[in-house]
Amino acid sequence: MTTAGTTGDDLVEMLAALANPLRLRIIAKLSDGRDYVSHLAREIGVSRPLLHMHLRRLEAAGLIVGSLELSEDGKAMKYYEVTDFNLQLTARALAEAAKTLTDPEKGPGAEEHS
C-alpha cells in the first residue's frame, strides 16, 4: 500500500494508528519479521489484552495483517506481520487525499478526539 491512491479516510486512519508510541514499537518489532501474540507481548512488555487492542487498530488501518496457525502441539496461535506499506507524506499527496475525505470533521478516528 502506498500513499498514492490512498483515500483521505484511509490516510487519516493510518496516521491515527501510527500516532501512538506503543503502536510504533509494535510496527518496529514486526518489521524484523512476523511474531505471535504471546511472544510479542513479552518482547514489548505489555499485557496480551492491551496488545490485542493495539494490534486490532493497526490491522484495521491496513498496516499489519494477522493469520491464525496451529502449533505443533495443536494450539491456535495468531501471528502478525507488517504489510507492504509505503507512506510518503508530501504536500501534494496530502492535498490529493484531502479531496477524498468523506467528512473532514468526522472522519475515521474522530471519536478519539471528541
CSV table of C-alpha atoms in Angstrom, one decimal:
chain,number,residue,atom,x,y,z
A,1,MET,CA,0.0,0.0,0.0
A,2,THR,CA,1.4,3.4,-1.0
A,3,THR,CA,0.3,6.9,-0.3
A,4,ALA,CA,-0.6,7.4,-4.0
A,5,GLY,CA,-4.2,6.2,-4.5
A,6,THR,CA,-4.9,6.1,-0.7
A,7,THR,CA,-8.2,7.8,0.2
A,8,GLY,CA,-8.2,10.6,2.7
A,9,ASP,CA,-10.2,8.5,5.1
A,10,ASP,CA,-7.6,5.6,4.8
A,11,LEU,CA,-4.8,8.1,5.3
A,12,VAL,CA,-6.4,9.6,8.4
A,13,GLU,CA,-6.9,6.1,9.8
A,14,MET,CA,-3.3,5.1,9.1
A,15,LEU,CA,-1.8,8.2,10.6
A,16,ALA,CA,-4.1,7.9,13.7
A,17,ALA,CA,-2.9,4.3,14.2
A,18,LEU,CA,0.7,5.4,13.9
A,19,ALA,CA,0.3,8.3,16.3
A,20,ASN,CA,0.7,6.1,19.3
A,21,PRO,CA,4.1,5.2,20.7
A,22,LEU,CA,3.2,1.7,21.6
A,23,ARG,CA,1.9,1.0,18.1
A,24,LEU,CA,5.1,2.4,16.7
A,25,ARG,CA,7.0,-0.1,18.9
A,26,ILE,CA,4.8,-2.9,17.6
A,27,ILE,CA,5.5,-1.9,14.0
A,28,ALA,CA,9.2,-1.7,14.8
A,29,LYS,CA,9.2,-5.3,16.3
A,30,LEU,CA,7.2,-6.7,13.5
A,31,SER,CA,9.5,-5.1,10.9
A,32,ASP,CA,12.1,-7.7,11.9
A,33,GLY,CA,9.6,-10.5,11.0
A,34,ARG,CA,6.3,-11.9,11.9
A,35,ASP,CA,5.6,-12.9,15.5
A,36,TYR,CA,2.8,-14.4,17.6
A,37,VAL,CA,0.9,-12.5,20.2
A,38,SER,CA,2.2,-14.0,23.4
A,39,HIS,CA,5.9,-13.6,22.3
A,40,LEU,CA,5.3,-10.1,21.0
A,41,ALA,CA,3.6,-9.1,24.3
A,42,ARG,CA,6.6,-10.4,26.3
A,43,GLU,CA,9.1,-8.6,23.9
A,44,ILE,CA,7.3,-5.3,24.2
A,45,GLY,CA,6.4,-5.7,27.9
A,46,VAL,CA,2.6,-5.3,27.7
A,47,SER,CA,-0.4,-7.5,28.6
A,48,ARG,CA,-1.9,-9.6,25.8
A,49,PRO,CA,-5.3,-7.8,26.1
A,50,LEU,CA,-3.6,-4.4,25.7
A,51,LEU,CA,-1.5,-5.7,22.8
A,52,HIS,CA,-4.6,-7.1,21.1
A,53,MET,CA,-6.3,-3.7,21.3
A,54,HIS,CA,-3.4,-2.1,19.5
A,55,LEU,CA,-3.0,-4.9,17.0
A,56,ARG,CA,-6.6,-4.6,16.0
A,57,ARG,CA,-6.1,-0.8,15.4
A,58,LEU,CA,-3.1,-1.4,13.3
A,59,GLU,CA,-4.8,-4.2,11.4
A,60,ALA,CA,-7.9,-2.0,10.7
A,61,ALA,CA,-5.6,0.6,9.3
A,62,GLY,CA,-4.1,-1.9,6.9
A,63,LEU,CA,-0.6,-1.6,8.4
A,64,ILE,CA,-0.3,-5.2,9.7
A,65,VAL,CA,-2.1,-8.5,8.9
A,66,GLY,CA,-2.8,-11.4,11.2
A,67,SER,CA,-3.1,-15.1,10.5
A,68,LEU,CA,-4.2,-18.0,12.7
A,69,GLU,CA,-2.0,-21.0,12.7
A,70,LEU,CA,-1.8,-24.3,14.7
A,71,SER,CA,1.4,-25.0,16.7
A,72,GLU,CA,2.9,-28.5,16.7
A,73,ASP,CA,1.0,-29.2,20.0
A,74,GLY,CA,-2.3,-28.2,18.4
A,75,LYS,CA,-2.6,-24.7,20.0
A,76,ALA,CA,-4.1,-21.9,17.9
A,77,MET,CA,-1.6,-19.1,17.6
A,78,LYS,CA,-2.2,-15.7,16.0
A,79,TYR,CA,0.8,-14.4,14.0
A,80,TYR,CA,1.1,-10.8,12.8
A,81,GLU,CA,3.3,-9.3,10.2
A,82,VAL,CA,3.8,-5.8,8.7
A,83,THR,CA,2.0,-5.2,5.4
A,84,ASP,CA,3.9,-3.8,2.4
A,85,PHE,CA,3.0,-0.1,3.0
A,86,ASN,CA,4.9,2.9,1.9
A,87,LEU,CA,3.7,6.3,3.2
A,88,GLN,CA,5.3,9.3,1.5
A,89,LEU,CA,3.8,12.4,3.0
A,90,THR,CA,4.2,15.3,0.7
A,91,ALA,CA,2.1,18.4,0.5
A,92,ARG,CA,0.7,17.2,-2.9
A,93,ALA,CA,-0.1,13.7,-1.6
A,94,LEU,CA,-2.0,15.2,1.4
A,95,ALA,CA,-3.8,17.6,-0.9
A,96,GLU,CA,-5.0,14.8,-3.1
A,97,ALA,CA,-6.0,12.6,-0.1
A,98,ALA,CA,-7.9,15.5,1.4
A,99,LYS,CA,-10.1,15.8,-1.7
A,100,THR,CA,-11.5,12.3,-0.9
A,101,LEU,CA,-12.4,12.8,2.7
A,102,THR,CA,-16.0,11.7,3.3
A,103,ASP,CA,-16.4,14.1,6.3
A,104,PRO,CA,-13.4,16.2,7.2
A,105,GLU,CA,-14.9,16.8,10.7
A,106,LYS,CA,-15.9,13.3,11.5
A,107,GLY,CA,-13.5,11.0,9.6
A,108,PRO,CA,-12.0,7.8,10.9
A,109,GLY,CA,-10.6,8.3,14.4
A,110,ALA,CA,-12.7,11.5,15.1
A,111,GLU,CA,-14.3,9.8,18.1
A,112,GLU,CA,-10.9,9.6,19.7
A,113,HIS,CA,-10.6,13.4,19.6
A,114,SER,CA,-14.0,14.2,20.9
